[in-house]
Amino acid sequence: MLIFKQKTPKTTQISPQFTLYLSAAERLKTQQRIALEDRPPIYLRLNRGEIIEDGDILLSETGEIAIAIAAKPEPVMTVTAHYTLDLLKAAYHLGNRHVPLEIKPDYLRFPPDSVLASLLTQLGLTVQLETAPFYPESGAYQHKHE
């Protein structure tokens, strides 16, 4: 089984052999076995606390094989509003509920939740179920210690 233990620096020019699509939740796990459809399973064994990001290149233990990481499209609720202040209020309510949240200037995204969708709709926001890559904020306490 191929084991991937390190990320390459962003400036490294390496051509990956294939791309591995991971959901937001999967990108949080630094230790995991991944079954692939067209290849033998692989194992990610990165340092604890390391964050796997869209666009990262991971190297195998031997350094002979490189894979690219890409964000897998997944079901999400996308919230839009006519006014930025309404999006800020929505972010406040979602943050109070500790919901994984992607925050952009013109929309918010979070995992599907019909109760939260109903709350936001009652507040006058537009909520749409979509399939898209999800990039939640990592939060104030999720960072790597050197």
Short mmCIF file of C-alpha atoms in Angstrom, two decimals:
data_model
loop_
_atom_site.label_atom_id
_atom_site.label_comp_id
_atom_site.label_asym_id
_atom_site.label_seq_id
_atom_site.Cartn_x
_atom_site.Cartn_y
_atom_site.Cartn_z
CA MET A 1 0.00 0.00 0.00
CA LEU A 2 1.31 3.43 -0.90
CA ILE A 3 1.81 5.70 2.09
CA PHE A 4 1.89 9.48 1.71
CA LYS A 5 3.68 11.25 4.55
CA GLN A 6 4.61 14.72 3.37
CA LYS A 7 3.35 17.78 1.57
CA THR A 8 5.60 19.49 -0.93
CA PRO A 9 6.23 23.23 -0.65
CA LYS A 10 3.80 25.29 -2.75
CA THR A 11 6.69 26.45 -4.96
CA THR A 12 7.82 22.91 -5.89
CA GLN A 13 7.31 21.99 -9.53
CA ILE A 14 6.24 18.34 -9.38
CA SER A 15 3.84 16.66 -11.78
CA PRO A 16 1.41 14.47 -9.82
CA GLN A 17 0.58 10.99 -11.13
CA PHE A 18 -3.11 11.43 -10.25
CA THR A 19 -5.55 13.66 -8.39
CA LEU A 20 -7.26 12.66 -5.17
CA TYR A 21 -10.62 14.35 -4.57
CA LEU A 22 -11.40 14.81 -0.87
CA SER A 23 -14.40 16.34 0.90
CA ALA A 24 -13.91 19.09 3.49
CA ALA A 25 -14.21 16.52 6.30
CA GLU A 26 -11.69 14.21 4.62
CA ARG A 27 -9.23 17.09 4.21
CA LEU A 28 -9.22 17.47 8.02
CA LYS A 29 -8.00 13.90 8.60
CA THR A 30 -4.24 13.51 8.45
CA GLN A 31 -4.34 9.75 9.10
CA GLN A 32 -6.65 7.80 6.82
CA ARG A 33 -6.91 4.85 4.46
CA ILE A 34 -8.51 5.75 1.15
CA ALA A 35 -10.02 3.18 -1.19
CA LEU A 36 -9.67 4.12 -4.85
CA GLU A 37 -11.80 2.85 -7.72
CA ASP A 38 -9.05 2.25 -10.26
CA ARG A 39 -5.99 1.68 -8.04
CA PRO A 40 -4.97 -0.10 -4.85
CA PRO A 41 -5.88 1.77 -1.64
CA ILE A 42 -3.53 4.43 -0.33
CA TYR A 43 -2.81 5.66 3.17
CA LEU A 44 -2.31 9.26 4.27
CA ARG A 45 -0.03 9.56 7.27
CA LEU A 46 0.76 13.25 7.63
CA ASN A 47 1.89 14.99 10.81
CA ARG A 48 -0.80 15.51 13.40
CA GLY A 49 -2.41 18.94 13.07
CA GLU A 50 -1.30 19.40 9.48
CA ILE A 51 -4.07 20.71 7.25
CA ILE A 52 -4.63 19.22 3.81
CA GLU A 53 -5.69 21.93 1.37
CA ASP A 54 -7.04 22.03 -2.15
CA GLY A 55 -4.03 22.23 -4.46
CA ASP A 56 -1.57 20.45 -2.15
CA ILE A 57 0.83 17.90 -3.60
CA LEU A 58 1.58 14.90 -1.38
CA LEU A 59 4.63 12.67 -1.79
CA SER A 60 4.80 8.96 -1.15
CA GLU A 61 7.14 7.59 1.52
CA THR A 62 9.74 6.84 -1.14
CA GLY A 63 9.28 10.20 -2.87
CA GLU A 64 8.62 8.42 -6.18
CA ILE A 65 4.89 9.12 -6.46
CA ALA A 66 3.11 12.45 -6.10
CA ILE A 67 -0.63 13.04 -5.88
CA ALA A 68 -2.55 16.28 -6.15
CA ILE A 69 -5.33 17.08 -3.68
CA ALA A 70 -8.53 18.66 -4.98
CA ALA A 71 -11.71 19.61 -3.16
CA LYS A 72 -14.46 17.11 -3.97
CA PRO A 73 -17.83 18.66 -4.81
CA GLU A 74 -20.27 17.80 -2.02
CA PRO A 75 -23.81 18.75 -0.96
CA VAL A 76 -23.86 22.22 0.63
CA MET A 77 -26.37 24.92 1.46
CA THR A 78 -25.45 28.22 -0.20
CA VAL A 79 -26.82 31.37 1.42
CA THR A 80 -27.13 34.67 -0.44
CA ALA A 81 -28.68 38.01 0.47
CA HIS A 82 -29.48 41.36 -1.11
CA TYR A 83 -27.44 43.15 1.56
CA THR A 84 -24.05 42.31 3.05
CA LEU A 85 -25.35 43.07 6.55
CA ASP A 86 -27.87 40.22 6.18
CA LEU A 87 -25.02 37.81 5.34
CA LEU A 88 -23.13 39.03 8.40
CA LYS A 89 -26.16 38.35 10.56
CA ALA A 90 -26.48 34.87 9.05
CA ALA A 91 -22.79 34.19 9.74
CA TYR A 92 -23.36 35.27 13.35
CA HIS A 93 -26.28 32.86 13.81
CA LEU A 94 -24.45 29.97 12.14
CA GLY A 95 -21.30 30.69 14.16
CA ASN A 96 -23.29 30.54 17.39
CA ARG A 97 -24.25 27.00 16.39
CA HIS A 98 -20.63 26.04 15.60
CA VAL A 99 -21.55 25.08 12.05
CA PRO A 100 -18.65 24.48 9.63
CA LEU A 101 -18.93 27.58 7.47
CA GLU A 102 -17.42 28.87 4.25
CA ILE A 103 -17.48 32.67 4.24
CA LYS A 104 -17.20 34.69 1.02
CA PRO A 105 -18.12 38.32 0.29
CA ASP A 106 -21.28 37.33 -1.59
CA TYR A 107 -22.32 34.00 -0.03
CA LEU A 108 -22.02 31.59 2.89
CA ARG A 109 -21.90 27.79 2.64
CA PHE A 110 -22.51 25.08 5.22
CA PRO A 111 -23.38 21.34 5.26
CA PRO A 112 -27.06 20.61 4.54
CA ASP A 113 -29.33 21.21 7.52
CA SER A 114 -33.05 21.78 6.99
CA VAL A 115 -33.54 23.46 10.39
CA LEU A 116 -30.82 26.03 9.68
CA ALA A 117 -32.12 26.54 6.15
CA SER A 118 -35.57 27.29 7.57
CA LEU A 119 -34.14 29.74 10.13
CA LEU A 120 -32.19 31.62 7.46
CA THR A 121 -35.18 31.70 5.11
CA GLN A 122 -37.28 33.21 7.93
CA LEU A 123 -34.59 35.89 8.29
CA GLY A 124 -35.12 36.80 4.61
CA LEU A 125 -32.08 35.11 3.12
CA THR A 126 -32.01 32.88 0.05
CA VAL A 127 -30.87 29.32 0.79
CA GLN A 128 -30.15 26.88 -2.02
CA LEU A 129 -29.03 23.24 -1.88
CA GLU A 130 -26.09 22.76 -4.26
CA THR A 131 -23.22 20.43 -4.99
CA ALA A 132 -19.94 22.35 -4.86
CA PRO A 133 -16.46 22.21 -3.36
CA PHE A 134 -16.64 23.23 0.31
CA TYR A 135 -13.91 25.31 1.98
CA PRO A 136 -14.98 25.92 5.60
CA GLU A 137 -13.08 28.35 7.78
CA SER A 138 -10.53 26.53 9.91
CA GLY A 139 -11.35 28.52 13.04
CA ALA A 140 -9.22 30.40 15.53
CA TYR A 141 -7.94 27.29 17.28
CA GLN A 142 -7.07 25.12 14.29
CA HIS A 143 -3.50 25.90 13.44
CA LYS A 144 -0.24 24.07 13.30
CA HIS A 145 2.19 24.43 16.20
CA GLU A 146 5.82 24.68 15.12
#
